[in-house]
Coordinates of C-alpha atoms in Angstrom, one line a residue:
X397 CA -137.2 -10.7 85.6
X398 CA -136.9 -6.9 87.0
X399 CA -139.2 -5.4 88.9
X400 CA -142.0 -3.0 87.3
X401 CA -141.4 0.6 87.7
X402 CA -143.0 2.6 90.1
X403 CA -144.6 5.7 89.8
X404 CA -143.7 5.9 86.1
X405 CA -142.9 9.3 84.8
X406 CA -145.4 10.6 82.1
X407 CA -143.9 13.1 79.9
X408 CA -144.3 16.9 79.2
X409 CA -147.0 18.3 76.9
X410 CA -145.5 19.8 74.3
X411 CA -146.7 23.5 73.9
X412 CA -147.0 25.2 70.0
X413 CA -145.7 27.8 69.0
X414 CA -147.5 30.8 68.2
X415 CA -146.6 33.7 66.5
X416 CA -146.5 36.9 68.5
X417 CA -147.3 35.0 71.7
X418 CA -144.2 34.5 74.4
X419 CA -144.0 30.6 75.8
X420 CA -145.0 30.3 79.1
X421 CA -142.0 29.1 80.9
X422 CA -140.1 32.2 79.7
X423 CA -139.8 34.4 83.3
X424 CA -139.6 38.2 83.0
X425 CA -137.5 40.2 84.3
X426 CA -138.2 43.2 86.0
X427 CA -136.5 46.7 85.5
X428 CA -135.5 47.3 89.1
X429 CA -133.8 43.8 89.3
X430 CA -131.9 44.7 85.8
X431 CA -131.0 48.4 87.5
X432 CA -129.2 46.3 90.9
X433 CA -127.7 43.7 88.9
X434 CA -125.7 46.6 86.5
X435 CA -124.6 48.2 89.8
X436 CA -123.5 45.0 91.3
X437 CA -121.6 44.5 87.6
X438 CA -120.2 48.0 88.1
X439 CA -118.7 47.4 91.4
X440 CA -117.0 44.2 90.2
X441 CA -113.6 44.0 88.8
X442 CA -112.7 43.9 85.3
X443 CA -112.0 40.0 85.8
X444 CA -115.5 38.9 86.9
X445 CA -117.3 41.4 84.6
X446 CA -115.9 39.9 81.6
X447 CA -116.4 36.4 83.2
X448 CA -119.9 37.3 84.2
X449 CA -120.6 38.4 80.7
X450 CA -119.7 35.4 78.8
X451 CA -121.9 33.4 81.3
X452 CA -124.3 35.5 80.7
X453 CA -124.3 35.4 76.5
X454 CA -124.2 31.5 77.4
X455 CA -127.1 31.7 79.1
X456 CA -128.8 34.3 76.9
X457 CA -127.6 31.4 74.0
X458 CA -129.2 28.7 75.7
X459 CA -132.5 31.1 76.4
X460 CA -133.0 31.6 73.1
X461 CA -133.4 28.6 72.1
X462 CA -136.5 27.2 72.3
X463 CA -137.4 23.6 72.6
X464 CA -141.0 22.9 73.8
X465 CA -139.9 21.0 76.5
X466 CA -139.8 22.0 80.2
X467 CA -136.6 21.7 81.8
X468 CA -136.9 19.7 85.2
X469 CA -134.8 18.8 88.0
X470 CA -133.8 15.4 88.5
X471 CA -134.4 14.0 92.4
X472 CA -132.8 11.5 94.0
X473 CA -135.6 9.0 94.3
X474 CA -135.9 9.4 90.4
X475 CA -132.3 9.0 89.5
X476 CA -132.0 5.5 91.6
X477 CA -135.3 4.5 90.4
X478 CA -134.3 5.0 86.6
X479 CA -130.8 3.9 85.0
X480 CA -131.2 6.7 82.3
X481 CA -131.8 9.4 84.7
X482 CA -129.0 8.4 86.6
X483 CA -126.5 9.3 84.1
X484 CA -128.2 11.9 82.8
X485 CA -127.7 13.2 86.6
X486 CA -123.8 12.2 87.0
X487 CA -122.9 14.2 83.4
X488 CA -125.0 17.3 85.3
X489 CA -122.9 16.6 88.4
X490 CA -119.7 16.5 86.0
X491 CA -120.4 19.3 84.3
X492 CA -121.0 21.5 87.7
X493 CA -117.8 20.3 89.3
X494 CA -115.8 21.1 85.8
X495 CA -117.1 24.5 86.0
X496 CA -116.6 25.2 89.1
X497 CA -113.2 24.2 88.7
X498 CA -112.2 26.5 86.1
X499 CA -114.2 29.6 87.6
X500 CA -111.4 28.6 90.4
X501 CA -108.5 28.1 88.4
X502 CA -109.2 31.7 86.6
X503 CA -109.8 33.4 90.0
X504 CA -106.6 31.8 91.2
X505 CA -105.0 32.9 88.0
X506 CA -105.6 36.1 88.2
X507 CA -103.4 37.9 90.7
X508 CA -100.7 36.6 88.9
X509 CA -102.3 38.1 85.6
X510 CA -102.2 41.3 87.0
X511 CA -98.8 41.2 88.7
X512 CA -97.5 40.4 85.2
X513 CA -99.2 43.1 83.6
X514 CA -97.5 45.7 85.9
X515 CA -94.2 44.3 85.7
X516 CA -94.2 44.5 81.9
X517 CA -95.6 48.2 82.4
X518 CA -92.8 48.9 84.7
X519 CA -90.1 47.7 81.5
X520 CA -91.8 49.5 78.9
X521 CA -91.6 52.5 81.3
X522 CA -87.8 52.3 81.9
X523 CA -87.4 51.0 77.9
X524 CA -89.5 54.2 76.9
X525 CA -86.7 56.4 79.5
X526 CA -84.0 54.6 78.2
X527 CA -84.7 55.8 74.7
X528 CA -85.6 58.9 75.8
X529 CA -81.7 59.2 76.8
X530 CA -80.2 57.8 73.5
X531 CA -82.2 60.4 71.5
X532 CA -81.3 63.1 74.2
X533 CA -77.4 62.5 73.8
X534 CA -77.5 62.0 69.9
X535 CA -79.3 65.2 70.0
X536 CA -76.1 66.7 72.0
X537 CA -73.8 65.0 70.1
X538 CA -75.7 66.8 66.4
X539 CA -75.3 70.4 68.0
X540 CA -72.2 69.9 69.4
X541 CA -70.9 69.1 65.7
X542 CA -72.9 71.6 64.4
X543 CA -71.6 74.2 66.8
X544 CA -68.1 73.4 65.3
X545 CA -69.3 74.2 61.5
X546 CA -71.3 77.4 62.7
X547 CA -67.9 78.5 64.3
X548 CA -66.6 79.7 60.3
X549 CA -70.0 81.2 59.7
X550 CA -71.2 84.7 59.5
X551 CA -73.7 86.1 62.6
X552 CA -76.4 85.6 60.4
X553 CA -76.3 82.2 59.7
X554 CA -76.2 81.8 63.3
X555 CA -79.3 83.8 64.2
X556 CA -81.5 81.4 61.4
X557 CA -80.0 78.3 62.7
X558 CA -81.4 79.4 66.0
X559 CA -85.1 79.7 64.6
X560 CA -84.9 76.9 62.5
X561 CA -83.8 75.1 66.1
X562 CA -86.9 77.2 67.6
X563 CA -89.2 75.8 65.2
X564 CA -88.5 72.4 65.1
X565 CA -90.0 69.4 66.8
X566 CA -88.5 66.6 68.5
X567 CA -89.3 63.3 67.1
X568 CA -90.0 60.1 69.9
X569 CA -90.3 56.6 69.4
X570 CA -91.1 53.5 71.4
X571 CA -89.0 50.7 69.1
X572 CA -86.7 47.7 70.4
X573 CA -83.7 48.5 72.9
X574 CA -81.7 47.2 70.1
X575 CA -82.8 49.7 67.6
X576 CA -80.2 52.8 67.1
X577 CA -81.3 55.7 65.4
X578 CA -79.3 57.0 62.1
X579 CA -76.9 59.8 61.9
X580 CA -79.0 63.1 60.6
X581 CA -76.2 66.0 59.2
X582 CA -78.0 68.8 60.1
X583 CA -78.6 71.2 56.7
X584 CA -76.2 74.3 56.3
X585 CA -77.7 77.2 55.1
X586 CA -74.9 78.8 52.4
X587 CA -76.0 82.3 51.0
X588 CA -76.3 82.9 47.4
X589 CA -73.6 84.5 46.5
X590 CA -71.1 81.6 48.0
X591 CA -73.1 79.1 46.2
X592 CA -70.9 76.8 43.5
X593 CA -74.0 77.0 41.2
X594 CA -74.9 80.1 41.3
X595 CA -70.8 80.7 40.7
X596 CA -70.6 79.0 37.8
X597 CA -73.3 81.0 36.0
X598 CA -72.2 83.9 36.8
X599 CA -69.0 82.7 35.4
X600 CA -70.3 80.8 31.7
X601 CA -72.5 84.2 31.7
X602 CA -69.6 86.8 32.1
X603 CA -67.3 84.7 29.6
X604 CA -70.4 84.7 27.0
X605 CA -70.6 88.5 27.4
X606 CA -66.7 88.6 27.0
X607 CA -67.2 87.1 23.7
X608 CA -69.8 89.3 22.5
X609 CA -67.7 92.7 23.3
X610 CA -64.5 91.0 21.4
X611 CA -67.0 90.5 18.6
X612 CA -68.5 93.8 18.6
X613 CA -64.8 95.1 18.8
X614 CA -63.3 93.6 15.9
X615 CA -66.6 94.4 14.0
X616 CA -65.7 98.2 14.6
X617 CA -62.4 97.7 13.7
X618 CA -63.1 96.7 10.4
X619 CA -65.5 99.4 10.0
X620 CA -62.5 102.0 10.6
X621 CA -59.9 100.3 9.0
X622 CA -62.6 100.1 5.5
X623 CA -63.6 103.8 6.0
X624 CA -59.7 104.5 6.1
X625 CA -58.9 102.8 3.4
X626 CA -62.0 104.2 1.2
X627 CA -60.5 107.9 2.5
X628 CA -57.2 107.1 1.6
X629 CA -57.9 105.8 -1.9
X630 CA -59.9 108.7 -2.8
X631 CA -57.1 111.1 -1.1
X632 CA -55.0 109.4 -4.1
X633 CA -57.3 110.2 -7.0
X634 CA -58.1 113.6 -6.0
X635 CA -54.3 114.3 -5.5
X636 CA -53.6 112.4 -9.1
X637 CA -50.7 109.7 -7.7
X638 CA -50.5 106.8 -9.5
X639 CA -51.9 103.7 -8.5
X640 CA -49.9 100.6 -7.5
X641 CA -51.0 97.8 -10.3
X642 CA -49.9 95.6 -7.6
X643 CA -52.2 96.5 -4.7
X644 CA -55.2 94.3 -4.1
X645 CA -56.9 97.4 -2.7
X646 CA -56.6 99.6 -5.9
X647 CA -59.2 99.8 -8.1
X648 CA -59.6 97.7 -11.8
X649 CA -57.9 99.5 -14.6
X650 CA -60.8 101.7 -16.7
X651 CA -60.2 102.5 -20.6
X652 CA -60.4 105.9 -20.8
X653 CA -58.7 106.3 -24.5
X654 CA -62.2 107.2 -25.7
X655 CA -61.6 110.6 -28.3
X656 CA -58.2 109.9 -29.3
X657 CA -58.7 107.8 -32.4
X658 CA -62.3 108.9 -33.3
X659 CA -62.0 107.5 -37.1
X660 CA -60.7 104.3 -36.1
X661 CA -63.2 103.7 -33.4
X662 CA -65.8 104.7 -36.0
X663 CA -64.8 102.3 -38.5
X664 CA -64.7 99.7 -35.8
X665 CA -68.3 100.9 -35.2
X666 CA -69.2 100.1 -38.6
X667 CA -67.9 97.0 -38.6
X668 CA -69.3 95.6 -35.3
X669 CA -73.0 97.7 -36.7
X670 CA -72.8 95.3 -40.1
X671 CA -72.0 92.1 -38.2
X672 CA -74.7 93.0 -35.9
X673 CA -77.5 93.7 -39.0
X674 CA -75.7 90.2 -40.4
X675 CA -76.5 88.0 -37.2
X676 CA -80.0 89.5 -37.2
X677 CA -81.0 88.7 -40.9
X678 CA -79.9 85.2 -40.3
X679 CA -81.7 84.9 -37.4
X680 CA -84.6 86.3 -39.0
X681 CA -84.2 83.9 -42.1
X682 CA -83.7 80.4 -40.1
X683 CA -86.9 81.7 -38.4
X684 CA -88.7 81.4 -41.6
X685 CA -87.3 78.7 -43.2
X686 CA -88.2 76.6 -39.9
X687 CA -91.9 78.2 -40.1
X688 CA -92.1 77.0 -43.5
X689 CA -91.0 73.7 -42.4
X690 CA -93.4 73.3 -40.2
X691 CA -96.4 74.4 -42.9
X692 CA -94.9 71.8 -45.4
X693 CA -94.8 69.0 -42.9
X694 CA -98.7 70.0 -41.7
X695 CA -100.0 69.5 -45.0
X696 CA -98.0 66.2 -45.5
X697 CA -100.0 62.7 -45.3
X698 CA -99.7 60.8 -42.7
X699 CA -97.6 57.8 -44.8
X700 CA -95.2 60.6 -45.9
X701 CA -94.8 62.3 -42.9
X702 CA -93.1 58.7 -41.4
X703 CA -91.6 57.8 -44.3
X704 CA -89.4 61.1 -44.4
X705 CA -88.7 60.7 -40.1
X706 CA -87.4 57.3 -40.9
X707 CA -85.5 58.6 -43.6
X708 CA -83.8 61.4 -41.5
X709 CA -83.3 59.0 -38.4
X710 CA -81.0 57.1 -41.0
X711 CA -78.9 59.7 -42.2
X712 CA -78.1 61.0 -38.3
X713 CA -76.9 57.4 -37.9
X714 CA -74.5 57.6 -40.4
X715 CA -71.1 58.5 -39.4
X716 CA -67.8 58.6 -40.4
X717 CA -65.8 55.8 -39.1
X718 CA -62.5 56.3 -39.1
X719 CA -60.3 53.0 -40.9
X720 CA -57.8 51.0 -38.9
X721 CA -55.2 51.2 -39.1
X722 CA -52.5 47.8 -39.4
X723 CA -52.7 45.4 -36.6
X724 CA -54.7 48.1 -34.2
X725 CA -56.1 47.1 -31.5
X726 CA -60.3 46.9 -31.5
X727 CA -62.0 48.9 -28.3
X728 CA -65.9 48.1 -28.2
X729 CA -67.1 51.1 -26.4
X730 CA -71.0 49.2 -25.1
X731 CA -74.5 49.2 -26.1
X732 CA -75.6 51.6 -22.8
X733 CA -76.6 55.0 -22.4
X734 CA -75.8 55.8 -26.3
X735 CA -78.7 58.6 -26.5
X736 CA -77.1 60.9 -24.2
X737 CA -75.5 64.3 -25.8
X738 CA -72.4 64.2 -23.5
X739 CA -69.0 64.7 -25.3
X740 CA -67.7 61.8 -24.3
X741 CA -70.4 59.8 -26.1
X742 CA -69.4 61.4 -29.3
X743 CA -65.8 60.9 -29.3
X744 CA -64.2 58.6 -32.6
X745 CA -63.4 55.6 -30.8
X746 CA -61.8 54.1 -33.9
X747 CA -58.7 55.7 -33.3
X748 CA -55.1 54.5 -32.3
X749 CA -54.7 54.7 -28.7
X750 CA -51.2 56.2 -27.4
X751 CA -49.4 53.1 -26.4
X752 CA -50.3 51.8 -29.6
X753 CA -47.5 52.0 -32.7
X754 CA -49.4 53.8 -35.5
X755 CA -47.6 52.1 -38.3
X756 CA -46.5 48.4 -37.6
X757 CA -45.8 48.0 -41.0
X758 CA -43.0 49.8 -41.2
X759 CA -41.6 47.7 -38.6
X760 CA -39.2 44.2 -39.3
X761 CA -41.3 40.9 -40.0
X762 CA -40.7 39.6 -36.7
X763 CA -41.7 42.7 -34.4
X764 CA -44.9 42.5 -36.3
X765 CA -46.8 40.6 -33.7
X766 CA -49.5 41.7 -31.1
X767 CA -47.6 42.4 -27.6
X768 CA -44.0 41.9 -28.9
X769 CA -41.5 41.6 -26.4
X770 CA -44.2 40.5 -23.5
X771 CA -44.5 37.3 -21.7
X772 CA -48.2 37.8 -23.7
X773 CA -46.4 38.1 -26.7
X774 CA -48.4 35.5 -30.2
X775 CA -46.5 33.4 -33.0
X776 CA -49.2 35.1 -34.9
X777 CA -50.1 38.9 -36.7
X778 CA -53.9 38.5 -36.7
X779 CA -56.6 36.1 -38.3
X780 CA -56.7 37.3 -41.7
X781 CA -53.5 36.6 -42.4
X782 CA -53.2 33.4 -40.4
X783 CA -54.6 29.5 -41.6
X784 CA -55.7 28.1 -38.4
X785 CA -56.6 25.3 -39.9
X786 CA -55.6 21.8 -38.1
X787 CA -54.7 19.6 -41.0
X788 CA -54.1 16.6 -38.1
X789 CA -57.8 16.6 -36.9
X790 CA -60.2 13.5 -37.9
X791 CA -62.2 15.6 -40.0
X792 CA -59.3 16.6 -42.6
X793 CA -58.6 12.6 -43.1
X794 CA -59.6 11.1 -46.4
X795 CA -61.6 8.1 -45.1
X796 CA -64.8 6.0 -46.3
X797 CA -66.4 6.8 -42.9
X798 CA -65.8 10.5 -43.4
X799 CA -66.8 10.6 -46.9
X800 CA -70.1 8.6 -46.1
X801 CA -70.6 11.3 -43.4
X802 CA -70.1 14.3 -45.2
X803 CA -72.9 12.7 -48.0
X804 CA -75.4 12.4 -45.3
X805 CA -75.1 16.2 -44.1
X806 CA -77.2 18.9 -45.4
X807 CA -75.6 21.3 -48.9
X808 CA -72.9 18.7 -49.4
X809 CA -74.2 16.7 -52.5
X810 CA -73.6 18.0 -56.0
X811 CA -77.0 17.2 -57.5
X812 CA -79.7 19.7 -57.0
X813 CA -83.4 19.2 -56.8
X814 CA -86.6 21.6 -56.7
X815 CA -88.4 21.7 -53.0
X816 CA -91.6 21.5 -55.1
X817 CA -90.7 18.2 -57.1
X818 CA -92.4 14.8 -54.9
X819 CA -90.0 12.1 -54.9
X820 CA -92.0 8.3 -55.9

């Protein structure tokens, strides 16, 4: 059996929460301790401040949070009295020494820190110079070659590469020791009249205007060589030459027999006046004869009026077909495109062809047959005059099973009877 505790420990009343009111065991600080406490911050290094700072938003952390229960030390005499305060003592113990441990460790660490911190300062420094005397040589090495291509140059060009160099700006960068800048070819400033471009218009431009004048030229030349032929021609009329028949220039031939004959040209008057008066009177008569026609067919009936159309549509399709000749050959000329009122349409297709022999009569029994002489060539002259009969067939044999055959098809019995008579 253990002991019973002594002097047990009662625990802390709990205080409530009010709105608006501040706990009691919050302590206040003043203004002029917050005033020393900033200096002291200000006269710390950078180090400690930012330490002191996160110790101090742990703090603030842990002050913000509000339990209701007062925090209180632990003594001795309570810790060996109680097991559970006894630990709860050691882990406060260990937490101190753990913490104290790394607030050394980091002051420890942090001449080294800095030492680092300045060494890599010092190798950016002398990378940063470094690069500085790359750019400085490529930017000799650019004028140097561009000295050599101003050396063909007029003055001029010269004096605006200079203010061009005056106005420009030198470009820096802090990249790897590895990186090499690129090759710039510094622009050349050509004038305009030593430009290929501009050259080349100037050129398409003149040729174009080249063109024109040799246009315009022969144009003119036409015009003179016209007027001089117009002054010769007339030159020749005025002067009474005669004209060559053969010259394309010369004008057309002009009858100028009028007054020589005048009782022959006024008989040929006559005439031509009486075929003239002719052609108008029959004019003037088909007119009426075709107003007529149209009266008469106006009054007509309806029945007559068709009757007499079909009546005329059959006597335009009667034609005069020509007869064939012996043995000539037959060309059907199609059903298609027979109403159209092209000549070819209305040509006598009856007719011999030219390869054909017009009379084949006249011509020895055995040359009358249809491609004589060919590898085409027939035993025979045409159908008319040929029995193609096969004499060898089963039908032409006199048999019972033919005969009873030929009594059982339709128009082959002898006897006749009425379709109206009924058989009993």
């Amino acid at each position: 059996m253990s002991a019973p505790r002594s002097n047990p420990r009662l625990p802390a009343p709990v205080k409530r929460y009010r709105a608006g009111q501040a706990p009691t065991n919050v302590q206040e600080s003043s203004d002029e301790e917050e005033e020393d406490e900033q200096q002291e911050q200000q006269q710390e290094p950078p180090s400690i401040q930012r330490r002191d700072h996160a110790s101090q938003a742990i703090q603030f952390a842990q002050k913000e949070v509000i339990t209701g229960v007062e925090q209180v030390a632990i003594s001795d005499q309570d810790a060996a009295s109680d097991r559970r305060l006894r630990r709860l003592k050691e882990a406060q113990e260990a937490r101190a020494d753990e913490s104290g441990r790394r607030r050394r460790r980091f002051e420890e660490d942090e001449p080294a820190a800095a030492q680092e911190e300045s060494e890599d300062e010092d190798e950016i420094a002398a990378q940063r110079q470094r690069m500085k005397q790359k750019a400085l040589e490529l930017r000799k090495a650019q004028e140097a070659e561009s000295s050599r291509l101003q050396e063909a140059m007029p003055i001029e060009e010269e004096e605006e590469d200079e203010e061009e160099e005056e106005g420009s700006t030198e470009y820096e960068t802090d990249s790897s020791e590895d990186y090499v800048a690129p090759k710039l070819i510094k622009p050349v400033f050509i004038p305009k009249d030593r430009r290929a471009t501009v050259m080349e218009k100037e050129r398409i431009a003149e040729a174009e205007e080249a063109a024109e004048r040799q246009r315009l030229e022969r144009l003119e030349q036409r015009k003179v060589e016209s007027h001089q032929l117009l002054a010769d021609q007339l030159k020749k009329d005025v002067m009474g030459e005669e004209i060559d028949p053969d010259s394309a220039a010369g004008p057309p031939d002009v009858d100028d027999t009028d007054g020589v004959d005048e009782e022959a040209e006024f008989e040929a008057w006559k005439i031509r006046e009486l075929l003239r008066i002719k052609r108008d009177k029959e004019e003037r008569i088909a007119r009426d004869r075709e107003r007529e026609e149209i009266e008469r067919r106006r009054e007509m009936p309806e029945e007559e009026r068709l009757k007499e159309d079909l009546e005329r549509a059959r006597e335009s399709r009667k034609k005069e077909r020509s007869k064939h000749q012996f043995m000539q050959k037959y060309y059907h000329k199609g059903a298609f495109y027979q109403d159209n009122d092209d000549e070819i349409f209305k040509r006598d297709y009856e007719v011999a062809t030219e390869s054909e022999i017009n009379k084949k009569e006249m011509l020895p029994e055995v040359m009358q047959v249809k491609k004589f002489g060919m590898a085409g060539q027939t035993k025979y002259k045409h159908l008319a005059a040929e029995d193609t009969t096969d004499k060898t067939s089963a039908w032409m044999q006199k048999s019972d099973v033919n005969r009873r055959t030929m009594k059982r098809m339709g128009g082959m019995k002898d006897e006749f009877e009425h379709r109206n008579k009924r058989r009993r």
